[in-house]
CSV table of C-alpha atoms and ligand atoms in Angstrom, one decimal:
chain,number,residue,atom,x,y,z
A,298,UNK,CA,-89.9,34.5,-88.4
A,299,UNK,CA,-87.8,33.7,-91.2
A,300,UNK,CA,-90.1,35.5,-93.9
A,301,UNK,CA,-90.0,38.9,-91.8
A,302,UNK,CA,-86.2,38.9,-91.6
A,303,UNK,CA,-86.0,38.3,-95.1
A,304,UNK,CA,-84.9,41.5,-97.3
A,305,UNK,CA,-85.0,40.1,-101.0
A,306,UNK,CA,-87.5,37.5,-101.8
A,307,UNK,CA,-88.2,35.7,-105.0
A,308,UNK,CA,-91.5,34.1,-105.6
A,309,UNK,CA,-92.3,31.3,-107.9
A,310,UNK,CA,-95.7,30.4,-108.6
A,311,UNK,CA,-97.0,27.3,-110.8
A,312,UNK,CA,-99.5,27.6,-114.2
A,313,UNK,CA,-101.6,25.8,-111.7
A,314,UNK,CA,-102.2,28.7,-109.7
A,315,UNK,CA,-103.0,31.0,-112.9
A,316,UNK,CA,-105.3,29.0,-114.8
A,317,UNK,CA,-107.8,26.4,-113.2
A,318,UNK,CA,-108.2,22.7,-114.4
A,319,UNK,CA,-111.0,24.2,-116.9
A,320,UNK,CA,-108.6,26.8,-118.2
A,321,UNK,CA,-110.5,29.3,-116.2
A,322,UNK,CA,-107.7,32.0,-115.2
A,323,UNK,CA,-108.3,32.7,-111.8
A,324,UNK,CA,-108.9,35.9,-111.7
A,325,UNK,CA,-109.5,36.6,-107.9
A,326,UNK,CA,-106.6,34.3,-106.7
A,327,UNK,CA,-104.2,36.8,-108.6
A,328,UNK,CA,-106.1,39.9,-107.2
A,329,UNK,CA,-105.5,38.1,-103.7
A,330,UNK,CA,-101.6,37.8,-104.7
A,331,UNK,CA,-101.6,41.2,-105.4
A,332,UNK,CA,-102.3,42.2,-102.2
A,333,UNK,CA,-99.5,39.9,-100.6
A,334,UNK,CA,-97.7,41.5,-102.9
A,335,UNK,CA,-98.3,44.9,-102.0
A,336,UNK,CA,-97.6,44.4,-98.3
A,337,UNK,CA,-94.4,43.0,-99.0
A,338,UNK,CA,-93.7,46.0,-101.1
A,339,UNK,CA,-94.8,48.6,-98.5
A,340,UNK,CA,-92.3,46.4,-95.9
A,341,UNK,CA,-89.3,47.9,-98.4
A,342,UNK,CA,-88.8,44.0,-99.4
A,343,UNK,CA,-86.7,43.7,-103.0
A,344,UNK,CA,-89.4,40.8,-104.7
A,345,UNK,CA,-88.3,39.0,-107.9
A,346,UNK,CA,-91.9,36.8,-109.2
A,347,UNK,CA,-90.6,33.4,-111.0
A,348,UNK,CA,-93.8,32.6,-113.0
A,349,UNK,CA,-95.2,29.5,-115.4
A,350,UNK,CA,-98.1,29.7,-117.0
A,351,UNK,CA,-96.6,30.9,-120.6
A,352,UNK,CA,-97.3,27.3,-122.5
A,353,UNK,CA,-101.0,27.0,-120.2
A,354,UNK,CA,-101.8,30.1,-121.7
A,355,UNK,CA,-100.6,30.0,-124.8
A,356,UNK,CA,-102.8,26.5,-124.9
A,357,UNK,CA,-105.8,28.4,-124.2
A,358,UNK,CA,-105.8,30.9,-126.9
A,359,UNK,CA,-105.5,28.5,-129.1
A,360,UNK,CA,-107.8,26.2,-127.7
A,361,UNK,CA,-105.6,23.0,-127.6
A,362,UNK,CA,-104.4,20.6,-125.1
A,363,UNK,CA,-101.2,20.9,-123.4
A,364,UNK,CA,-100.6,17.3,-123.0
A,365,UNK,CA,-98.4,15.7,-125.2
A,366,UNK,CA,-97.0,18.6,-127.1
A,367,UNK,CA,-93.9,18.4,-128.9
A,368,UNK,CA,-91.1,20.8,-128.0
A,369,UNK,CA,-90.5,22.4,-131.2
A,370,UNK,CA,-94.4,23.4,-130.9
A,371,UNK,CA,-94.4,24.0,-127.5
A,372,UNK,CA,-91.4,26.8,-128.0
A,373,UNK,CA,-94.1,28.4,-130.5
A,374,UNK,CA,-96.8,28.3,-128.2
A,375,UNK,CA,-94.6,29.6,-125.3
A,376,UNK,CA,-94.0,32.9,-127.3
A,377,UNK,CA,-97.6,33.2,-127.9
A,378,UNK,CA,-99.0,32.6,-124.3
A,379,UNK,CA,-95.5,34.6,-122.6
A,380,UNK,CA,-97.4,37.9,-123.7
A,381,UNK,CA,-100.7,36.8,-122.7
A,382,UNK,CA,-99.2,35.9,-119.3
A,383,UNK,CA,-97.3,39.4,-119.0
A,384,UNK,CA,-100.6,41.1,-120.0
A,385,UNK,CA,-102.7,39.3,-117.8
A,386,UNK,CA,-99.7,40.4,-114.9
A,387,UNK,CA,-99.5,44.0,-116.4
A,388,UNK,CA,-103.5,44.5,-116.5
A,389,UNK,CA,-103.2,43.3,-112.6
A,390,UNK,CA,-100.4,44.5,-110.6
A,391,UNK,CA,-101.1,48.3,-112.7
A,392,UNK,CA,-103.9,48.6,-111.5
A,393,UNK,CA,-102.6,48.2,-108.1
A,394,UNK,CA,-99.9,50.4,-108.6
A,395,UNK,CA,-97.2,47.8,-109.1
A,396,UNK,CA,-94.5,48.1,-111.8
A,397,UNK,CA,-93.7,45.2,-113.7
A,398,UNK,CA,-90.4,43.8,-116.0
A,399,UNK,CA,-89.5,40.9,-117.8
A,400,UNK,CA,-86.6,38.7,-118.0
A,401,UNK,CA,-86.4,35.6,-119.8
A,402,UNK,CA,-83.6,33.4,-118.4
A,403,UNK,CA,-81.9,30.6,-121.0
A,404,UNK,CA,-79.7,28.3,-118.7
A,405,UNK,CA,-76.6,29.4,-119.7
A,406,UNK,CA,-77.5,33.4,-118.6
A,407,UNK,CA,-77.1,31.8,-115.0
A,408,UNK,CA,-74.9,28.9,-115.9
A,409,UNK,CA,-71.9,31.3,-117.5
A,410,UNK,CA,-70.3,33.5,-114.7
A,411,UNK,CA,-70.0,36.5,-116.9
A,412,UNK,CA,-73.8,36.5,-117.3
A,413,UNK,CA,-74.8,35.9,-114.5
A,414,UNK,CA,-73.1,38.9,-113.0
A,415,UNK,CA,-74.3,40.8,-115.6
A,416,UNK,CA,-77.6,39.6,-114.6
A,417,UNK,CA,-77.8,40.6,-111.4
A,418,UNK,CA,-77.1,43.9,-112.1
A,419,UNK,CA,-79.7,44.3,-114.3
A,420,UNK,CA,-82.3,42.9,-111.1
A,421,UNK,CA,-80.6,45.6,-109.0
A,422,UNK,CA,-81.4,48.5,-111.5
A,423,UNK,CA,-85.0,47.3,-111.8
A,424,UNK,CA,-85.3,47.6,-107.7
A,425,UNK,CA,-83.8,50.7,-107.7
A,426,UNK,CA,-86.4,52.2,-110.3
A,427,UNK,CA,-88.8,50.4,-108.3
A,428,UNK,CA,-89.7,47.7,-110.3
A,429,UNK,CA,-90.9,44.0,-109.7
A,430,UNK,CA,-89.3,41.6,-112.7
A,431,UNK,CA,-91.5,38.8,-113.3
A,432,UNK,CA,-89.0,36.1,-114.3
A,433,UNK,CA,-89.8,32.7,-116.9
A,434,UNK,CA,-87.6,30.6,-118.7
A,435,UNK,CA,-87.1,31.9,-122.1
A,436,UNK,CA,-88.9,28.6,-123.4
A,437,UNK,CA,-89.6,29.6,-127.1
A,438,UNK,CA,-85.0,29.5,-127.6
A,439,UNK,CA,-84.1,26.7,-124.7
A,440,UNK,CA,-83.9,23.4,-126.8
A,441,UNK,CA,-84.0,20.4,-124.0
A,442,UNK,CA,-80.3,20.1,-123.6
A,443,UNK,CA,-79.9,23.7,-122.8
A,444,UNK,CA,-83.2,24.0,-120.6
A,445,UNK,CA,-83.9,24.4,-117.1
A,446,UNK,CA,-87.0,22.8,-117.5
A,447,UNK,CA,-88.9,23.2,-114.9
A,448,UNK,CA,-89.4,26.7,-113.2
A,449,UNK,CA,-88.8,25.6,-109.3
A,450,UNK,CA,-84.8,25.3,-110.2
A,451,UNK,CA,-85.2,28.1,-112.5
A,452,UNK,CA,-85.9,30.3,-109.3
A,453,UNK,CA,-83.1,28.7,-107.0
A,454,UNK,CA,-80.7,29.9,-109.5
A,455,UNK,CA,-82.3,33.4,-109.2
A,456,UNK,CA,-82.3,33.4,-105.6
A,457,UNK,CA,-79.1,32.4,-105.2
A,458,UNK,CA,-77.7,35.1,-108.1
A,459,UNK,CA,-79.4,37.5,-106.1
A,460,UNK,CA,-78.1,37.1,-102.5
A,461,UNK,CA,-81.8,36.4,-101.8
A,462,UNK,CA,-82.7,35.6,-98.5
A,463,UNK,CA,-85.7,33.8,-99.1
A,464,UNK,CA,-87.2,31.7,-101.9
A,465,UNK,CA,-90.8,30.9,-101.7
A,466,UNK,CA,-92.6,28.1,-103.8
A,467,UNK,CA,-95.7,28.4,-104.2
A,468,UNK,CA,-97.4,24.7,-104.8
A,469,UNK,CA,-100.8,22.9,-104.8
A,470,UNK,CA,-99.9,21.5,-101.8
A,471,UNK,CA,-98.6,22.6,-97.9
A,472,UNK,CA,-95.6,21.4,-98.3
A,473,UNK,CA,-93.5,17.9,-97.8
A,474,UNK,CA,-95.4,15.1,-95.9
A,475,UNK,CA,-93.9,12.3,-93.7
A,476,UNK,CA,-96.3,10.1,-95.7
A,477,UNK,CA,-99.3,10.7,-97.8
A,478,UNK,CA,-101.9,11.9,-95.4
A,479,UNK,CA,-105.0,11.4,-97.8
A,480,UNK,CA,-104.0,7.6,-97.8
A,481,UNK,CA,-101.6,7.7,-94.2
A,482,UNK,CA,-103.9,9.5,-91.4
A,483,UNK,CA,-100.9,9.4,-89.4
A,484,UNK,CA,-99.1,11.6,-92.4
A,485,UNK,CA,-97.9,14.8,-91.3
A,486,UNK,CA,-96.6,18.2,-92.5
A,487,UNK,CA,-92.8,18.3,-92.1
A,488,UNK,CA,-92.1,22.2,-90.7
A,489,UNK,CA,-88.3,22.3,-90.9
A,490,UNK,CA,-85.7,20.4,-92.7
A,491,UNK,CA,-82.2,21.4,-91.9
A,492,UNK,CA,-80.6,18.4,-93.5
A,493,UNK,CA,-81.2,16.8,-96.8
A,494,UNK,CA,-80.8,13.2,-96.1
A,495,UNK,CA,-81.9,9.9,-97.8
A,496,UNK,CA,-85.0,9.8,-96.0
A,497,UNK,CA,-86.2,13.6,-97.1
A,498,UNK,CA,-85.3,12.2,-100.6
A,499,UNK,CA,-87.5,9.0,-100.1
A,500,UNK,CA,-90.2,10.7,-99.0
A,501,UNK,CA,-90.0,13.4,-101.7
A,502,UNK,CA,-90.0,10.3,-104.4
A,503,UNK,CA,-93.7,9.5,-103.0
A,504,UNK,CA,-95.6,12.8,-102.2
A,505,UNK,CA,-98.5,13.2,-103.5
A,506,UNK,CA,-100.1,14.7,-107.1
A,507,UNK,CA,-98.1,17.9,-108.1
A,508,UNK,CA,-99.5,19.1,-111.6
A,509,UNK,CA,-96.2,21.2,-112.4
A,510,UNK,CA,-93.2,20.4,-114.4
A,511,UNK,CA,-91.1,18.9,-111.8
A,512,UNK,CA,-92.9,17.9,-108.7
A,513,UNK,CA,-91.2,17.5,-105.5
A,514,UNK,CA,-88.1,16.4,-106.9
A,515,UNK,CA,-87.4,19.7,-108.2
A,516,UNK,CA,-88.7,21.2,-105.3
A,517,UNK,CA,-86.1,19.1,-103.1
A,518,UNK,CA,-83.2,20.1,-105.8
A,519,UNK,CA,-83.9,23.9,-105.5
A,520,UNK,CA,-83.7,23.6,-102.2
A,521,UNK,CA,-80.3,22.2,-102.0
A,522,UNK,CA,-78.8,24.9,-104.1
A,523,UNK,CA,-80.9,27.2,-101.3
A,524,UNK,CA,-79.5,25.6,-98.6
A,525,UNK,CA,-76.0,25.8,-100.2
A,526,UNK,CA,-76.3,29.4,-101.3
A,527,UNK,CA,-77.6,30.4,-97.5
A,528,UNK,CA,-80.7,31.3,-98.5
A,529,UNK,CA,-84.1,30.2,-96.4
A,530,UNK,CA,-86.6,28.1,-99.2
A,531,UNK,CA,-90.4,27.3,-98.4
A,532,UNK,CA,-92.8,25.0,-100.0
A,533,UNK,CA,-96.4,26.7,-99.3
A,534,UNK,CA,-99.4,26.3,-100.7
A,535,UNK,CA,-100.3,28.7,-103.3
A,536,UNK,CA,-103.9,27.6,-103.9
A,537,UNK,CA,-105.3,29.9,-100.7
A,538,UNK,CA,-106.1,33.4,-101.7
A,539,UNK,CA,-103.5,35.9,-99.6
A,540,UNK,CA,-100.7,32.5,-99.8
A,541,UNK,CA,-97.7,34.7,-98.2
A,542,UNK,CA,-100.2,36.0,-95.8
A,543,UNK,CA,-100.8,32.7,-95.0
A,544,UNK,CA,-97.1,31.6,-94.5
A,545,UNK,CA,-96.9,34.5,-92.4
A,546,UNK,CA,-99.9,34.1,-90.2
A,547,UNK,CA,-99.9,30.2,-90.0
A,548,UNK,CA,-97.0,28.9,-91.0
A,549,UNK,CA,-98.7,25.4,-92.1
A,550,UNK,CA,-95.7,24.9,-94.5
A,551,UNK,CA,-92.3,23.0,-95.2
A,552,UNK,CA,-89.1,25.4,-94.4
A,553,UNK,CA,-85.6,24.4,-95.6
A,554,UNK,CA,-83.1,26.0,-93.1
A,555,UNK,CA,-79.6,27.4,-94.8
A,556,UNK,CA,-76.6,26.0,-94.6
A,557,UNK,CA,-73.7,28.2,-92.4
A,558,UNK,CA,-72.1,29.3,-95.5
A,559,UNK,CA,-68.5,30.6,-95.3
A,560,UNK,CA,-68.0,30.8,-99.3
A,561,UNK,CA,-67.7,34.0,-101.4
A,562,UNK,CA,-70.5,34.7,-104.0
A,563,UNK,CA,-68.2,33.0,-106.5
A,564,UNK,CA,-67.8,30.0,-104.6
A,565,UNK,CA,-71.8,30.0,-104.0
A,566,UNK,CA,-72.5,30.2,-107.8
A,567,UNK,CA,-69.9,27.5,-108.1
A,568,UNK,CA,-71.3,24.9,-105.7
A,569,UNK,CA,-74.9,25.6,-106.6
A,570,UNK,CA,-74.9,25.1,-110.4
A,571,UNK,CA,-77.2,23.4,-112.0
A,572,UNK,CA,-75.9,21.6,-115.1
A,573,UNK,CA,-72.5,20.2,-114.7
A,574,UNK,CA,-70.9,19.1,-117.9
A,575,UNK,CA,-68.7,16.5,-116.2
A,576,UNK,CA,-66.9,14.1,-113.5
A,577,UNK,CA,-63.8,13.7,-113.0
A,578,UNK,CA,-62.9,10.3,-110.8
A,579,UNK,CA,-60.1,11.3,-108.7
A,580,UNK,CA,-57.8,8.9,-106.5
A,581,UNK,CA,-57.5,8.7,-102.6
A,582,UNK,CA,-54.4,10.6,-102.6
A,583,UNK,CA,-55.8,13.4,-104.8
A,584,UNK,CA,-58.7,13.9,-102.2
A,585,UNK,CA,-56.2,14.2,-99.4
A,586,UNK,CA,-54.1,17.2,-101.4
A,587,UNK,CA,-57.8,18.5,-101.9
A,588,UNK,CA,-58.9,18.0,-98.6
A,589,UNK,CA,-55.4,20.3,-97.6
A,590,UNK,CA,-56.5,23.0,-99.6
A,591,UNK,CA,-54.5,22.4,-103.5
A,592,UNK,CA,-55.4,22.3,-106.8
A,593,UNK,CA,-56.4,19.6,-108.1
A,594,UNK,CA,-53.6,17.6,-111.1
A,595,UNK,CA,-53.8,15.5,-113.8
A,596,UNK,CA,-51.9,12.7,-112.1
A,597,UNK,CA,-54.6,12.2,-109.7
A,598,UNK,CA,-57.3,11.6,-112.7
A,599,UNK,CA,-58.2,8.0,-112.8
A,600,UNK,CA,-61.7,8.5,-115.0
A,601,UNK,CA,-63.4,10.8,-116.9
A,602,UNK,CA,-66.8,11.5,-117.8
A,603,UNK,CA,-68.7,13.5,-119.9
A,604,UNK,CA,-67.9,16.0,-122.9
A,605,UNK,CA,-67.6,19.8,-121.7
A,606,UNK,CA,-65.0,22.7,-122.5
A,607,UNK,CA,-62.4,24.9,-120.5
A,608,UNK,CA,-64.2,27.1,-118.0
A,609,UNK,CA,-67.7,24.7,-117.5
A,610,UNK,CA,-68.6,23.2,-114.3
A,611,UNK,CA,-67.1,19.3,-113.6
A,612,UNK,CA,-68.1,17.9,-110.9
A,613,UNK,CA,-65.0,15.7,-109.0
A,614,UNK,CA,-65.8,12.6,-107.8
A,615,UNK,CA,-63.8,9.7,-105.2
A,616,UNK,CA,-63.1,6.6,-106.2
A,617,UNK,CA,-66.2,4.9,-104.0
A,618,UNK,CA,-68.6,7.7,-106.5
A,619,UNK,CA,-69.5,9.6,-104.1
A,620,UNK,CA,-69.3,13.0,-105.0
A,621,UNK,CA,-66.4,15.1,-102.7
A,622,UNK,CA,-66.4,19.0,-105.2
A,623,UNK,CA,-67.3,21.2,-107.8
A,624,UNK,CA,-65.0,23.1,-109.8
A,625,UNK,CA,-64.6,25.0,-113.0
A,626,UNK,CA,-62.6,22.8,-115.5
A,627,UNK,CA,-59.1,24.7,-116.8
A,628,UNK,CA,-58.9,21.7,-119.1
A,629,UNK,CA,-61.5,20.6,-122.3
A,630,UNK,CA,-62.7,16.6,-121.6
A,631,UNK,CA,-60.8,15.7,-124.7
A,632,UNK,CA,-57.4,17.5,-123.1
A,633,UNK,CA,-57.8,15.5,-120.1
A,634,UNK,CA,-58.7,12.4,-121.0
A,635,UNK,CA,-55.2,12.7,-122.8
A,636,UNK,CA,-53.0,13.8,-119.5
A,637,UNK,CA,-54.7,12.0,-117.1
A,638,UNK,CA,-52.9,10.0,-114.4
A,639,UNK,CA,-49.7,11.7,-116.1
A,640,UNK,CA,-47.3,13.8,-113.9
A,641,UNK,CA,-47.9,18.0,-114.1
A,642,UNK,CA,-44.3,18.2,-116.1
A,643,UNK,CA,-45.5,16.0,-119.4
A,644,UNK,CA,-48.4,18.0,-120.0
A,645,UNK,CA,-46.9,20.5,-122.2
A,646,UNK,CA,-45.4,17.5,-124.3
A,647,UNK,CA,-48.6,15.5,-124.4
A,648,UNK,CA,-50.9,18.5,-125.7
A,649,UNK,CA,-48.7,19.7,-128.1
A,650,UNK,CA,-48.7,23.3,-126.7
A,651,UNK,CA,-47.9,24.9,-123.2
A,652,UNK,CA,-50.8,25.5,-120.7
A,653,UNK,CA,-51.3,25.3,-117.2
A,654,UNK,CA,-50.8,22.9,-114.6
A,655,UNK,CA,-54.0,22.5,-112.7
A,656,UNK,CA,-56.6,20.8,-113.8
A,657,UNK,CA,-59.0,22.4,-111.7
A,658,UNK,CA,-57.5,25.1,-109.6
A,659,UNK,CA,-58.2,25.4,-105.7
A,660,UNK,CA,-60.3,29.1,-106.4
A,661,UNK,CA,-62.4,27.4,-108.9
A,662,UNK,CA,-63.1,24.8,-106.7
A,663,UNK,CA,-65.5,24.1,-103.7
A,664,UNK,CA,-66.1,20.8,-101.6
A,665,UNK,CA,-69.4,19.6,-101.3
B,3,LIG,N1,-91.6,27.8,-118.3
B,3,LIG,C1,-92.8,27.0,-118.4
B,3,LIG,C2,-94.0,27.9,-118.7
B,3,LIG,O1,-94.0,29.1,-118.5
B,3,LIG,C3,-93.2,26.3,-117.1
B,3,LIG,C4,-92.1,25.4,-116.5
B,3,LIG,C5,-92.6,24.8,-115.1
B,3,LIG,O2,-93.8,24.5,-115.0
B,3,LIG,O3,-91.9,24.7,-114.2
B,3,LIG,O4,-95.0,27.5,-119.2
């Protein structure tokens, strides 16, 4: 069973699971968690806890309605409720015995290389002492250009930072239906999905009532990065008490099987990110020299889009749109939209000032 085999395991649960519909926190759900918790713990498991639930709370001490709310009050209301959720956590797992940290992730800590190294390092220390980091977006300094979001990419990113092995979501509902079963009878529970095809999208686009930020189309994007990064990702649902208990005993969930990965960590973090600044739309004969294994050069650039700097993620993209690799750009947009379709030797002339040749080089690059 994948669970068993898995060593580290990051867990994202939903406000919905915290806090009931009458802004009721519920209280014996989380001492159930614990427990799942616990075992996992006592299995030698390394466990990272992705959690929401900082603007729910935040809305309930101050007794307002989290519909509508505008960012800039929102980010307030995320710094008040953040400690009310870590207290509630603290006051929980202590009493069990469980160690708690926090990190608050902005984008760009697993977006930049550099920090995301950095990072993981710091998760690693905190399993050594024998700590369990509970993980949010840092919500009250993300702005919506620079945000994740939603938390169910938020934990991807994590899990595939870590090396995890598994990523659990935790959800309102089993997991991903052929059809709506309380409308279809004939609806079922999909068990595994290997392959992320058109029709998996389809039916993401119409499942049913998720209350959280992103619904299953967040849920179907983490699991690409999973499946990229090699790491096993399960849609469960979190409502039961004892919910990885449940997944272990019943299985009556949606699994997204890996992908036989080959690439380097660096590679993974490169294929998986989650913001790309840009495309670059390259011609047939740059996809062959791509396809062979070189870099890729400004004279096969027809198109550019998008504003980004040297060193962020492009995207590169064949002339039918479909997407063929991701890179890291050694080029700014405005730089290239200068030398493209111009041959490697004019560059230095063009830009005024000598640089390199490739646009994107073959280690910064990964096809899709
Ligand atoms: N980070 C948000 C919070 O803690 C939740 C984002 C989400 O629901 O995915 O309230």
């Amino acid at each position: 069973m994948y669970l068993k085999n898995s060593k580290t395991i990051v867990i994202k649960i939903g406000s919905s699971l915290l806090i009931n519909e009458n802004n009721i926190i519920r209280k014996k759900w989380i001492s159930e968690f614990i427990k799942d918790i616990k075992e996992l713990l006592k299995e030698r498991k390394k466990i990272v806890i992705v959690s929401s639930g900082a603007i729910a709370l935040g809305c309930k001490k101050l007794g307002i309605n989290k519909k509508n709310l505008k960012l800039d009050k929102s980010q307030a209301i995320a710094s008040i409720g953040q400690i009310e959720l870590m207290n509630l956590f603290k006051k929980n797992f202590n009493s069990k015995k469980i160690n708690l940290s926090q990190i608050l992730l902005t984008l760009e800590d697993t977006e930049q290389r550099r920090r995301a190294i950095n990072a993981k390092r710091t998760f690693d220390n905190l399993f050594e002492l024998n700590f369990v980091p509970i993980v949010n977006e840092n919500d009250s300094i993300a702005t919506s250009e620079i945000k994740y979001g939603d938390n169910d990419r938020l934990a991807s990113r994590v899990a595939q930072i870590l090396n995890a092995d598994c990523l659990i979501l935790l959800s309102d509902v089993e997991g991903l239906y052929t059809k709506n079963p309380k409308i279809h009878k004939d609806g079922k529970l999909i068990k595994e999905i290997k392959n992320i095809d058109t029709k998996i999208e389809q039916v993401a686009r119409k499942s049913i009532g998720m209350h959280g930020t992103g619904g299953m189309k967040t849920k179907i994007d983490a699991a690409k990065i999973c499946q990229l990064s090699g790491s096993y990702m399960v849609i469960a649902n979190g409502l039961l008490n004892r919910p990885i208990k449940n997944i272990y005993q019943k299985n009556n969930c949606t699994w997204f099987l890996p992908k036989i990965s080959k690439l380097d960590a660096r590679k993974k973090w490169i294929i998986s990110s989650i913001s790309p600044k840009g495309k670059l739309i390259v011609d047939d004969g740059a996809i062959n020299a791509l396809k062979k294994g070189k870099s890729l050069l400004a004279a096969g650039i027809i198109n550019i889009e998008g504003k980004f700097n040297k060193g962020d993620h492009i995207k590169i993209i064949d002339k039918n749109m479909n997407e063929f690799a991701r890179g890291l750009s050694s080029f700014n947009s405005n730089e290239i939209s200068k030398i493209k379709g111009q041959h490697s030797n004019r560059i230095n002339e063009i830009l005024g000032y000598v640089t390199k040749s490739e646009v994107v080089h073959k280690d910064d690059m990964v096809e899709i």
